[in-house]
PDB file of C-alpha atoms in Angstrom:
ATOM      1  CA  UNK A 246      38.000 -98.505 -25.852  1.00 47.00           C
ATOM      2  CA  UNK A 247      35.346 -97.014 -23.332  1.00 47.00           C
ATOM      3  CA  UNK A 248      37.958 -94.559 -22.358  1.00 49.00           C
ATOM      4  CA  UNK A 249      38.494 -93.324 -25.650  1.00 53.00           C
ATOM      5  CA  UNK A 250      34.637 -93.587 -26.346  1.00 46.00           C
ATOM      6  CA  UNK A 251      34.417 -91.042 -22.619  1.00 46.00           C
ATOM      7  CA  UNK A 252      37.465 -88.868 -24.329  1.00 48.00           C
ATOM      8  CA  UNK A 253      35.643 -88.335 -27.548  1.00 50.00           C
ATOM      9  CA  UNK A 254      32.556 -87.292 -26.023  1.00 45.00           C
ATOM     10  CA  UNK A 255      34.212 -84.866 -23.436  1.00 46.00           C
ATOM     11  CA  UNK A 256      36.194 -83.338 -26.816  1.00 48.00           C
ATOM     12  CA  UNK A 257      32.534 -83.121 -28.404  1.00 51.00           C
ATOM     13  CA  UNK A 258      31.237 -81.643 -25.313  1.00 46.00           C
ATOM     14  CA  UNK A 259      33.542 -79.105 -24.926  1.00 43.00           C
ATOM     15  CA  UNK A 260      33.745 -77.790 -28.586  1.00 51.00           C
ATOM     16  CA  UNK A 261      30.044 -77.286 -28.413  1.00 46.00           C
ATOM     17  CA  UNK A 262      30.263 -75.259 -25.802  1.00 49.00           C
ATOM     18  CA  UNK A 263      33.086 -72.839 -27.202  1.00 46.00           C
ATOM     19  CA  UNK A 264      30.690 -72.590 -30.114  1.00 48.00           C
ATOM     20  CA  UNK A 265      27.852 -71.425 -27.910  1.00 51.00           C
ATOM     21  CA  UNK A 266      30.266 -68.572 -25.555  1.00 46.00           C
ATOM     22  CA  UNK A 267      29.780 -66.020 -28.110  1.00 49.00           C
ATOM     23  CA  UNK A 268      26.275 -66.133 -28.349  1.00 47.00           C
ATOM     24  CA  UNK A 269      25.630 -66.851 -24.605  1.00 45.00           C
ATOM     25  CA  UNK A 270      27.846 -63.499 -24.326  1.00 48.00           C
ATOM     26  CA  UNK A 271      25.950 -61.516 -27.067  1.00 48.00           C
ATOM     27  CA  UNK A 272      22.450 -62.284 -25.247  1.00 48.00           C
ATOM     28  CA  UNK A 273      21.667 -59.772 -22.316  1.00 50.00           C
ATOM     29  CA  UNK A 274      23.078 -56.866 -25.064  1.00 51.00           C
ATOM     30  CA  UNK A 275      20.987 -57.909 -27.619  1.00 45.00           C
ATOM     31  CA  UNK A 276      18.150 -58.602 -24.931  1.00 49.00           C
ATOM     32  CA  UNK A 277      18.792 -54.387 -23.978  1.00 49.00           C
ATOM     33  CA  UNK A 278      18.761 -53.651 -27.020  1.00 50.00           C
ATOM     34  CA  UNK A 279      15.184 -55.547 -27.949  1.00 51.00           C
ATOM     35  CA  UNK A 280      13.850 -53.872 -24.635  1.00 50.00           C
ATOM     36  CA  UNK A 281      14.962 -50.345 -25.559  1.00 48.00           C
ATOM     37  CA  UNK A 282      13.011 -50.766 -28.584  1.00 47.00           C
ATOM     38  CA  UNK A 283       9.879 -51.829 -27.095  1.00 45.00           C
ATOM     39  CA  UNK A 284      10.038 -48.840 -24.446  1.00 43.00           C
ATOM     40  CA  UNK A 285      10.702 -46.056 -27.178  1.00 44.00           C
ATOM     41  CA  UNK A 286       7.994 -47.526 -29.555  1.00 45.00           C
ATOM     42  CA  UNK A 287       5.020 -48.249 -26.934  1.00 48.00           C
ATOM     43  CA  UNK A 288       4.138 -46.770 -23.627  1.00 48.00           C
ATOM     44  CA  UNK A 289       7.019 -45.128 -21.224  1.00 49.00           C
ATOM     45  CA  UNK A 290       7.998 -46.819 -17.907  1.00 51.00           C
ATOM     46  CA  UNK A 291       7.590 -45.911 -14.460  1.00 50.00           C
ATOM     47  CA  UNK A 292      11.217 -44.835 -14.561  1.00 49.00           C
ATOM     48  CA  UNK A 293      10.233 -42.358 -17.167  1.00 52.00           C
ATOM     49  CA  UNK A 294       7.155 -41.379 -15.628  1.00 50.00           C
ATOM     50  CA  UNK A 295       9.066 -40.474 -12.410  1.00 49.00           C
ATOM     51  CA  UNK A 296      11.658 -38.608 -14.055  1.00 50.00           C
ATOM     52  CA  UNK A 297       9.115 -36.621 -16.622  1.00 52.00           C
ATOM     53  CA  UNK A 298       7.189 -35.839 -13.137  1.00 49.00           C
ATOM     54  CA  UNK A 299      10.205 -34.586 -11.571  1.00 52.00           C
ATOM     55  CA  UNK A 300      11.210 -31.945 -14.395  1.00 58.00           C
ATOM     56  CA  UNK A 301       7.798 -31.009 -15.021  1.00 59.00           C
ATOM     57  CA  UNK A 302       7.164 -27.283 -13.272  1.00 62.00           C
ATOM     58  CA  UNK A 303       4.906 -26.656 -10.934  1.00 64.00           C
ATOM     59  CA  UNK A 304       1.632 -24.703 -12.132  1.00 63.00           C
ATOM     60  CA  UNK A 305       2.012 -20.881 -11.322  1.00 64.00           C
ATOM     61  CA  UNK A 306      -0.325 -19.983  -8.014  1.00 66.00           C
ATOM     62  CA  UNK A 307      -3.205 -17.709  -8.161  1.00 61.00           C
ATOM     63  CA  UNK A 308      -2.705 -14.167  -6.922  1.00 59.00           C
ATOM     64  CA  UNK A 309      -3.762 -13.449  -3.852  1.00 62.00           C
ATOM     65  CA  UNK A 310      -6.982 -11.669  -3.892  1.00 69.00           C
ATOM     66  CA  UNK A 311      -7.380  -7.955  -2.407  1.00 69.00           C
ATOM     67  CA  UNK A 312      -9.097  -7.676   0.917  1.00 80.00           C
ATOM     68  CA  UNK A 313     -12.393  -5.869   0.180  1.00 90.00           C
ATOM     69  CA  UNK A 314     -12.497  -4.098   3.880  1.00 93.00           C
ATOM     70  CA  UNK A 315      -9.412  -2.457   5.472  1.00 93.00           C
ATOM     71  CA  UNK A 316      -9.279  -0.499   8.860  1.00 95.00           C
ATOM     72  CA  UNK A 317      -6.776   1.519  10.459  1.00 93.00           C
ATOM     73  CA  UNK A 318      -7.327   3.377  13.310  1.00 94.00           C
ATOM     74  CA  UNK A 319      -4.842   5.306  15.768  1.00 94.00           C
ATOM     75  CA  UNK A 320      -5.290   7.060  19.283  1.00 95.00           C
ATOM     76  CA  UNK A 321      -2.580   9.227  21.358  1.00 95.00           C
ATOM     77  CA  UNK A 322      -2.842  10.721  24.872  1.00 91.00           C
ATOM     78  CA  UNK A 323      -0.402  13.181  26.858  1.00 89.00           C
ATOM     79  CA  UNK A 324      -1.666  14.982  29.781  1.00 89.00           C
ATOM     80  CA  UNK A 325       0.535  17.475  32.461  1.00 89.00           C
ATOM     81  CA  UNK A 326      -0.511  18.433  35.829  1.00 87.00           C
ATOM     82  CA  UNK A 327       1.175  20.683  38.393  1.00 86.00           C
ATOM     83  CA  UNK A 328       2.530  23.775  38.099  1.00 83.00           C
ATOM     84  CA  UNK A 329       1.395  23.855  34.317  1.00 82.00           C
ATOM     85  CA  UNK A 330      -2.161  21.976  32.881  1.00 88.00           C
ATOM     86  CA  UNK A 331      -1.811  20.638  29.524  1.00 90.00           C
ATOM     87  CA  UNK A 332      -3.590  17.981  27.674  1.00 92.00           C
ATOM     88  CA  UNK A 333      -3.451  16.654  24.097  1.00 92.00           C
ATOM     89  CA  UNK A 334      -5.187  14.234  22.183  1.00 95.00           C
ATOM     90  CA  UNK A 335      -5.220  12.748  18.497  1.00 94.00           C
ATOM     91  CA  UNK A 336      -7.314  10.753  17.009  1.00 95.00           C
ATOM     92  CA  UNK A 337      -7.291   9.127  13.326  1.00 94.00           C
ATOM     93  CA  UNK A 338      -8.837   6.224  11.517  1.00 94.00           C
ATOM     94  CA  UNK A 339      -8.494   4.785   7.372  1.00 94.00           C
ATOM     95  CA  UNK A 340     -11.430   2.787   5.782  1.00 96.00           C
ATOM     96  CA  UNK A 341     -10.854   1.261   2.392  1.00 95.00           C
ATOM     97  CA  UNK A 342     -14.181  -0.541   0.899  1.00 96.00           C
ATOM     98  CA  UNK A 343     -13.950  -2.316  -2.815  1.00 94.00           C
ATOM     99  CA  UNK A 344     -17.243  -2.103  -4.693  1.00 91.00           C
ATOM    100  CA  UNK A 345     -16.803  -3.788  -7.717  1.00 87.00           C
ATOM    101  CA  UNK A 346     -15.590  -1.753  -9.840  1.00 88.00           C
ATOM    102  CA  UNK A 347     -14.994   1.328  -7.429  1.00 93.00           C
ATOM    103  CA  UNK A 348     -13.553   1.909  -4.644  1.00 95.00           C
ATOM    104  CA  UNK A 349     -14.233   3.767  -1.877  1.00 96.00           C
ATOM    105  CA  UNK A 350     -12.120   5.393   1.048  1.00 96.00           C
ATOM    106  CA  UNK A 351     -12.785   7.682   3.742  1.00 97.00           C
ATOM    107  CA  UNK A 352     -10.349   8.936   6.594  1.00 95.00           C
ATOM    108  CA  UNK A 353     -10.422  11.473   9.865  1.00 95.00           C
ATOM    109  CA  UNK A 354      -7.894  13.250  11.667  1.00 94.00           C
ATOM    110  CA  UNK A 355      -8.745  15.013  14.902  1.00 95.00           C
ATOM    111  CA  UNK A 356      -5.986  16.998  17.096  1.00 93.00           C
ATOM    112  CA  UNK A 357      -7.223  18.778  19.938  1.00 94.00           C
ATOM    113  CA  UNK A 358      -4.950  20.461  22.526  1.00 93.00           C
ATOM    114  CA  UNK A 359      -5.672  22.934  25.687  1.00 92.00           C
ATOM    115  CA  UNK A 360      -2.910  24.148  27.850  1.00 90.00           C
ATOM    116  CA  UNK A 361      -3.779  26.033  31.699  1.00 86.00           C
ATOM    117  CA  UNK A 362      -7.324  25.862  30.351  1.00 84.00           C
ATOM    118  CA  UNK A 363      -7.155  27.538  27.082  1.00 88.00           C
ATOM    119  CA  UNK A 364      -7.558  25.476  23.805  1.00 89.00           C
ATOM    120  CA  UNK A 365      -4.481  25.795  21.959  1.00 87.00           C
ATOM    121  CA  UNK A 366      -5.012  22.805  19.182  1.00 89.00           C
ATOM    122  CA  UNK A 367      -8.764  22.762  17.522  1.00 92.00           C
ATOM    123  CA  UNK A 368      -7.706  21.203  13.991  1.00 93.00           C
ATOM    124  CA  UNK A 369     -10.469  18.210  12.125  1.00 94.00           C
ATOM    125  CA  UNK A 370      -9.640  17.444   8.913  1.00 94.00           C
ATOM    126  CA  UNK A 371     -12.029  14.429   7.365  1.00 96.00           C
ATOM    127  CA  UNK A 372     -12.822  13.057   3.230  1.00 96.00           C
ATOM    128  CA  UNK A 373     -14.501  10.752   1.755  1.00 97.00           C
ATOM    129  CA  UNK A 374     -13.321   9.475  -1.842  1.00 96.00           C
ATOM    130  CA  UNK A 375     -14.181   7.298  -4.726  1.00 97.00           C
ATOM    131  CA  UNK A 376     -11.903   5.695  -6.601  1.00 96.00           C
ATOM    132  CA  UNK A 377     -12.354   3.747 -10.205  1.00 96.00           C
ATOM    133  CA  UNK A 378      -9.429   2.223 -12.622  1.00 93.00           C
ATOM    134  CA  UNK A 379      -9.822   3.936 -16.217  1.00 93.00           C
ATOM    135  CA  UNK A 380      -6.607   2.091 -17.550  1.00 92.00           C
ATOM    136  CA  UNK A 381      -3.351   0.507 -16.502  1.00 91.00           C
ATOM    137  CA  UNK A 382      -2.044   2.678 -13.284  1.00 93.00           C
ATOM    138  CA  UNK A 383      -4.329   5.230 -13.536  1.00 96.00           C
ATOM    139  CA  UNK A 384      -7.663   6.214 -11.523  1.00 96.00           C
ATOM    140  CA  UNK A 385     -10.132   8.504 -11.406  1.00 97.00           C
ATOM    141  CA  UNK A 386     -11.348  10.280  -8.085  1.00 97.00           C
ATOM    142  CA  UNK A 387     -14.157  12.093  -7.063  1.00 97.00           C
ATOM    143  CA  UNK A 388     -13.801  13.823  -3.057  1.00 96.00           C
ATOM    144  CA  UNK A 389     -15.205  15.536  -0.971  1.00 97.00           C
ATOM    145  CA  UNK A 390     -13.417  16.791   2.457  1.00 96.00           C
ATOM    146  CA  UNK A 391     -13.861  18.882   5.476  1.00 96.00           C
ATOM    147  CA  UNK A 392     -11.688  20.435   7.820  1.00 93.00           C
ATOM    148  CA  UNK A 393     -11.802  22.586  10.624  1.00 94.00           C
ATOM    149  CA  UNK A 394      -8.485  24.737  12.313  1.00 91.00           C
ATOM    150  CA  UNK A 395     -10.016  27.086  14.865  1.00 89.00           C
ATOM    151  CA  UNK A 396      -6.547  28.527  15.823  1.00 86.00           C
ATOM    152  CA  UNK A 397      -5.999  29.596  12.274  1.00 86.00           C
ATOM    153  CA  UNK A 398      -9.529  31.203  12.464  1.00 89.00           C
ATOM    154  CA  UNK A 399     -11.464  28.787   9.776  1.00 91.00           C
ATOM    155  CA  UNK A 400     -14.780  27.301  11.610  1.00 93.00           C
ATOM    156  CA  UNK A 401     -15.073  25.161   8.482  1.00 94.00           C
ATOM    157  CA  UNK A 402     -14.145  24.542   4.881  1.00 93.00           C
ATOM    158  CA  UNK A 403     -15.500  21.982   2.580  1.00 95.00           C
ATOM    159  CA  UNK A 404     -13.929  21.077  -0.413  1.00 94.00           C
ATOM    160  CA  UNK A 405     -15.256  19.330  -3.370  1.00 95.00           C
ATOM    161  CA  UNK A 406     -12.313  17.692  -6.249  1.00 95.00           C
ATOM    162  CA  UNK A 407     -12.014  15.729  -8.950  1.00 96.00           C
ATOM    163  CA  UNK A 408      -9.114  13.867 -10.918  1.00 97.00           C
ATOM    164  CA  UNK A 409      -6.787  11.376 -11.809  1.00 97.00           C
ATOM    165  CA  UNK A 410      -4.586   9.416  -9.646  1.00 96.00           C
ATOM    166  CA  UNK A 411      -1.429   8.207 -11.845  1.00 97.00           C
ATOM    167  CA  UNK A 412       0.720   5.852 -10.239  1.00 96.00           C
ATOM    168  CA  UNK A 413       4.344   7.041 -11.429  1.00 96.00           C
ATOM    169  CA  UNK A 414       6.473   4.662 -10.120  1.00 96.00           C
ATOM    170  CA  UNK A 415       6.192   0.932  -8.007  1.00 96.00           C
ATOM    171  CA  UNK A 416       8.488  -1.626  -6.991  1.00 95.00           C
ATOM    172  CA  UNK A 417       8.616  -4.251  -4.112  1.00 93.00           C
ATOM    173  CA  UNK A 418       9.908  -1.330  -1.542  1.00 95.00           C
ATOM    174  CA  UNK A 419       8.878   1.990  -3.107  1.00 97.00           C
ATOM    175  CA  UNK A 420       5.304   3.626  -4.607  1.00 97.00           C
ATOM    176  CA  UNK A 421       5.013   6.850  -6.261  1.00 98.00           C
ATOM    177  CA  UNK A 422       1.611   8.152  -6.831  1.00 97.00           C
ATOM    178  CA  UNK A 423       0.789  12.010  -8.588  1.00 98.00           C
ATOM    179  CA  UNK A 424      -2.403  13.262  -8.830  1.00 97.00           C
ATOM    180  CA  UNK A 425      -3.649  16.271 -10.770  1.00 97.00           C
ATOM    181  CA  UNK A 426      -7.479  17.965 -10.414  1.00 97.00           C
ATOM    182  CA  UNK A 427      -9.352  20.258  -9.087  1.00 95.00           C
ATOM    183  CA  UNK A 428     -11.330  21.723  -6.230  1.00 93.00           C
ATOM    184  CA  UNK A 429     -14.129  23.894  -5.209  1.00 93.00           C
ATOM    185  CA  UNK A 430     -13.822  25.430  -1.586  1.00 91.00           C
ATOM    186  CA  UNK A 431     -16.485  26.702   0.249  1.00 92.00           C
ATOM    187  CA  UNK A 432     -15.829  28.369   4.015  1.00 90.00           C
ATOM    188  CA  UNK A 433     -16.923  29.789   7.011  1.00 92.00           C
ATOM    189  CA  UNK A 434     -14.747  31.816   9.557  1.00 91.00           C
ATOM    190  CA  UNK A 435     -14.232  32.390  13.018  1.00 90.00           C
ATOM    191  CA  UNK A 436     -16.179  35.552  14.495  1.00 90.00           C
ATOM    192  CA  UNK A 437     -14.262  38.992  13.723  1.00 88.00           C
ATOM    193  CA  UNK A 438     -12.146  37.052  11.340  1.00 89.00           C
ATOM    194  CA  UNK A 439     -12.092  38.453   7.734  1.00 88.00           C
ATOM    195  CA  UNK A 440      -9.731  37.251   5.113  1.00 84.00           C
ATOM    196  CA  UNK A 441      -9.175  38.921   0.988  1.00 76.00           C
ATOM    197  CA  UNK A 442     -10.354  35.043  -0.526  1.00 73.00           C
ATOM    198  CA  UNK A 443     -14.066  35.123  -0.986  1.00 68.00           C
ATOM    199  CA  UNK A 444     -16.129  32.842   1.301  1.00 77.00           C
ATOM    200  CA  UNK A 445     -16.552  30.083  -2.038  1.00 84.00           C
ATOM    201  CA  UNK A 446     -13.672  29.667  -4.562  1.00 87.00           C
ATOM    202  CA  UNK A 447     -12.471  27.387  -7.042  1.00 91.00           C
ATOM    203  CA  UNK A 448      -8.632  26.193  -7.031  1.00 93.00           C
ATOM    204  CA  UNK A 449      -6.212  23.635  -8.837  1.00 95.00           C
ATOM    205  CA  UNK A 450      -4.780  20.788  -7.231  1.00 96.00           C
ATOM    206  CA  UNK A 451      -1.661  19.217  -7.565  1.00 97.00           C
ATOM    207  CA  UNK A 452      -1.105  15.886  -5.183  1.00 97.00           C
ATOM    208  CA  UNK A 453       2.221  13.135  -4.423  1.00 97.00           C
ATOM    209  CA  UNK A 454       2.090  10.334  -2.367  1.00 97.00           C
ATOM    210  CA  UNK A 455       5.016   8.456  -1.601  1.00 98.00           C
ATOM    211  CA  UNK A 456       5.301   5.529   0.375  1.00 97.00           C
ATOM    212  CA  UNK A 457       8.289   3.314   1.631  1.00 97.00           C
ATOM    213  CA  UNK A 458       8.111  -0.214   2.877  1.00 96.00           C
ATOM    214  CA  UNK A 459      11.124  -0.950   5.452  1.00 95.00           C
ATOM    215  CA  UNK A 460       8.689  -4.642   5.732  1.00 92.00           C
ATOM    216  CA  UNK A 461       5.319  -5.819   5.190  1.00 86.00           C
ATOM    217  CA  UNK A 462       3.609  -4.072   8.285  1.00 87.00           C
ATOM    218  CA  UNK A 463       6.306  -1.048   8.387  1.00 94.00           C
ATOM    219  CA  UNK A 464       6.456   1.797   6.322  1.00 96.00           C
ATOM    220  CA  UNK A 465       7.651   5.564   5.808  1.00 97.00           C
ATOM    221  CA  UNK A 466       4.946   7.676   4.357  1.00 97.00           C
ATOM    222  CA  UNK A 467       4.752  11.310   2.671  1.00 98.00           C
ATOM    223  CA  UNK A 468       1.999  13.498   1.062  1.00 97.00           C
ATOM    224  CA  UNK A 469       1.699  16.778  -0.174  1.00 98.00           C
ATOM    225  CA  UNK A 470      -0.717  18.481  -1.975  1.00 96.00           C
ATOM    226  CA  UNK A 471      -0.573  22.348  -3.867  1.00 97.00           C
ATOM    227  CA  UNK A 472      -4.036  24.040  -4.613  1.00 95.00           C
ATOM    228  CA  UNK A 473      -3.715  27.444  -5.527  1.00 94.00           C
ATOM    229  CA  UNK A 474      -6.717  29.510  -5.698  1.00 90.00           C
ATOM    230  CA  UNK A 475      -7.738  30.387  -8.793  1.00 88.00           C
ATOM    231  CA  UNK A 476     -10.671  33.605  -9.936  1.00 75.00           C
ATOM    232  CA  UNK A 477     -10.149  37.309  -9.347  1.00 59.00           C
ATOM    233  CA  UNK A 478     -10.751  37.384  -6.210  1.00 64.00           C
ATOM    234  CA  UNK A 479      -8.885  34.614  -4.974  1.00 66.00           C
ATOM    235  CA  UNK A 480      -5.050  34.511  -4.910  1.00 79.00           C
ATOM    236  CA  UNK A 481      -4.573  32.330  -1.792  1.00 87.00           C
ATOM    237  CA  UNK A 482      -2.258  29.539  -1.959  1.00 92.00           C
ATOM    238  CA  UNK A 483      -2.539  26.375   0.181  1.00 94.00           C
ATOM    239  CA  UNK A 484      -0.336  23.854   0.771  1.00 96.00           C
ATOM    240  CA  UNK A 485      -0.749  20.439   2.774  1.00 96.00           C
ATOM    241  CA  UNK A 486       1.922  18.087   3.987  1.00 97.00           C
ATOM    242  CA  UNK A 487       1.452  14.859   6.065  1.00 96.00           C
ATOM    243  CA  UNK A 488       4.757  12.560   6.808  1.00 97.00           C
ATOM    244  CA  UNK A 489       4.326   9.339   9.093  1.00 96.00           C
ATOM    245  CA  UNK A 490       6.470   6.614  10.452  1.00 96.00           C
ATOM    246  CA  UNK A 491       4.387   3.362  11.362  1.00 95.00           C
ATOM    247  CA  UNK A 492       6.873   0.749  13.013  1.00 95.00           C
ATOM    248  CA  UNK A 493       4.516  -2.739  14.076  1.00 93.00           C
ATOM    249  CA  UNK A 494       4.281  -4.150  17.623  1.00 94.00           C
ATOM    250  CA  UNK A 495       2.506  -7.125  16.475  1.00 92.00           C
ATOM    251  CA  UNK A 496       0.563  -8.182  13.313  1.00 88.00           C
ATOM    252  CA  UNK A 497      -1.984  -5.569  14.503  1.00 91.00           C
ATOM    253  CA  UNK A 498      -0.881  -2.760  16.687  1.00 94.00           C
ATOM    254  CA  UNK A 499       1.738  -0.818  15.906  1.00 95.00           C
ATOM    255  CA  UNK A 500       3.248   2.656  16.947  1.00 95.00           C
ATOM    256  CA  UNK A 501       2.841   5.846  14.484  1.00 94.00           C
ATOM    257  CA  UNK A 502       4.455   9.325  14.728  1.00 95.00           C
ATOM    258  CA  UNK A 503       3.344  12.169  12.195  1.00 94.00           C
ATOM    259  CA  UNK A 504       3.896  15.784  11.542  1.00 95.00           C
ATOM    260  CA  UNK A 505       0.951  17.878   9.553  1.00 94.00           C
ATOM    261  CA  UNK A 506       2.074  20.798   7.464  1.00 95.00           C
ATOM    262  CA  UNK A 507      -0.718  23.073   6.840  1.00 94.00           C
ATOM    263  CA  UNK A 508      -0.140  26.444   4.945  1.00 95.00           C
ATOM    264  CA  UNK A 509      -1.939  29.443   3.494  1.00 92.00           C
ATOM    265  CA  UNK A 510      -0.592  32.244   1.665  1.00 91.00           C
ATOM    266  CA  UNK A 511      -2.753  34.565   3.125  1.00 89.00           C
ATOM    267  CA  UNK A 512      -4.542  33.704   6.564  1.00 89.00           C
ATOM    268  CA  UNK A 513      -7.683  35.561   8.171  1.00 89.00           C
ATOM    269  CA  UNK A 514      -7.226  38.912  10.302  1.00 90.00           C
ATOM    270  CA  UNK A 515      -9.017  38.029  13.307  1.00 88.00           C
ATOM    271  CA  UNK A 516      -9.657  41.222  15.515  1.00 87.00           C
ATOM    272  CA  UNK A 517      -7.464  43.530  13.686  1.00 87.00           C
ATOM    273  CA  UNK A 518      -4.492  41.092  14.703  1.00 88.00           C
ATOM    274  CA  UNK A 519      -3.134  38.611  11.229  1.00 88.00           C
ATOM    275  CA  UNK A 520      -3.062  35.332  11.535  1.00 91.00           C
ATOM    276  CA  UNK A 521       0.080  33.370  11.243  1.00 92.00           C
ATOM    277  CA  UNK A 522       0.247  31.343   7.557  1.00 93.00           C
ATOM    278  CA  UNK A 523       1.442  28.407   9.021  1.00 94.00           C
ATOM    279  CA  UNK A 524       0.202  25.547  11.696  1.00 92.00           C
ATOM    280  CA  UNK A 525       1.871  22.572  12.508  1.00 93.00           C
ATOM    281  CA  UNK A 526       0.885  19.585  14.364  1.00 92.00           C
ATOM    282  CA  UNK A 527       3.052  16.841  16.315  1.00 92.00           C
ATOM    283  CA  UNK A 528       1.444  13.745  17.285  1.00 91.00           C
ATOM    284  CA  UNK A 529       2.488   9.990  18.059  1.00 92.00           C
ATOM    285  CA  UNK A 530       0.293   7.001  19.553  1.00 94.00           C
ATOM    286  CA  UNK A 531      -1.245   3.555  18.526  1.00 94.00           C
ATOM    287  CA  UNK A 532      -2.811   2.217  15.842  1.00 93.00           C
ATOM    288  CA  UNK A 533      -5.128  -1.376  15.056  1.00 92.00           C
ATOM    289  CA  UNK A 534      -5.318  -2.393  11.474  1.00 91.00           C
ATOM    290  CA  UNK A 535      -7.598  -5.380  10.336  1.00 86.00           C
TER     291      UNK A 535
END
């Protein structure tokens, strides 16, 4: 009897537990399920936190702010000796100043030349600008330069403009800048020169400045500018071209080569003898920038 008493029990035993398999089976789902509920109705979990910080995006940077002071300067020296004496030098220098709203810029160019003692290369050529944005691309300028070219028998000439500066075109590589104005020219000439435009004269002025970027410190640059004379007594026509190569050394020197156009319709007569209407000017050397 105790062994049918032990086989009763094992019978009850073991029914009780095939009753319980399905719900010790149904547990951990519905145990998910409860806990997916909780998450979506209260706060999230760090799993969520670290996955919504993952896909959020970064906050855009700042701009880089514009320098307020920039400098440029450049120097070049060639000198013969023996059976010929020659010696050449250029000098040149860019200064760009922010003043709130304006800005202000002022450059120099000085080539001076002598070859078995006689001065073959007298040329200064010097402004000083102000610059203000009036709308999206667009500046105005007031300038005032001075230049001197000895050989081409002008002891000086001031010039006094106004305008707009339109940038035309700009990408990562390439900038296109026109500028249209005007200019009043006042100038003095060599002794015994003479020349048909009057000594002050007014004149248009038509300007483009192009500029490539090969990197960040080298660059291709072009300028030209057209002022024609304008008033009956003045019918000259000048035209000024500057193109430059700058190729960096280091962060701060690099080498630059130019070639200056300079052009004019109708040159002095110095000593019965006409000037020729164009001058040209070669130079390479160093410059610093900071």
């Amino acid at each position: 009897m105790t062994r049918r008493l032990a086989h009763a029990v094992a019978i009850r035993y073991v029914s009780l537990g095939l009753a319980m398999l399905p719900l010790v089976l149904l547990a951990p789902r519905f145990a998910a399920a409860q806990g997916t509920t909780s998450v979506s109705s209260g706060s999230p979990t760090t799993a969520d936190s670290a996955k919504d910080s993952t896909t959020a995006k970064p906050a855009p940077k700042a701009p880089p702010k514009p320098k307020v002071f920039d400098f440029t300067g450049s120097l070049g020296f060639a000198q013969t000796r023996g059976n010929a004496t020659a010696r050449n030098i250029n000098v040149g220098n860019t200064i760009r100043y922010r003043l709130g709203e304006w800005t202000i810029r002022q450059d120099l160019s000085f080539i001076y030349g002598e070859s078995n003692g006689r001065v073959n290369a007298n040329f200064w050529n010097g402004g000083l600008r102000f610059d203000r944005n009036v709308a999206d691309r667009i500046e105005f300028f007031l300038a005032s330069r001075y230049d001197r070219n000895v050989p081409q028998g002008v002891t000086s000439r001031f010039q006094q403009g106004f305008g707009l500066n339109v940038v035309a075109f700009e990408d990562s590589r390439n900038r296109v800048q026109v500028s249209l104005g005007g200019s009043l020219f006042s100038q003095q000439l060599e002794p015994g020169a003479v020349a048909r435009v009057s000594r002050a004269f007014p004149a248009a002025r038509a300007a483009l400045d192009y500029r490539y970027r090969f990197s960040q410190l080298a660059y291709l640059r072009q300028t030209a500018e057209y002022l024609p004379a304008i008033g009956d007594t003045a019918t000259s026509v000048f035209v000024n071209t500057e193109s430059a190569i700058v190729a960096p050394i280091s962060r701060n020197v690099g080498v630059k080569i130019g070639y200056v156009v300079r052009y004019n319709s109708e040159p002095p007569i110095r000593n019965d003898v006409p000037l020729r209407t164009t001058d040209m000017f070669f130079s390479s050397g160093l410059t610093l920038t900071f």
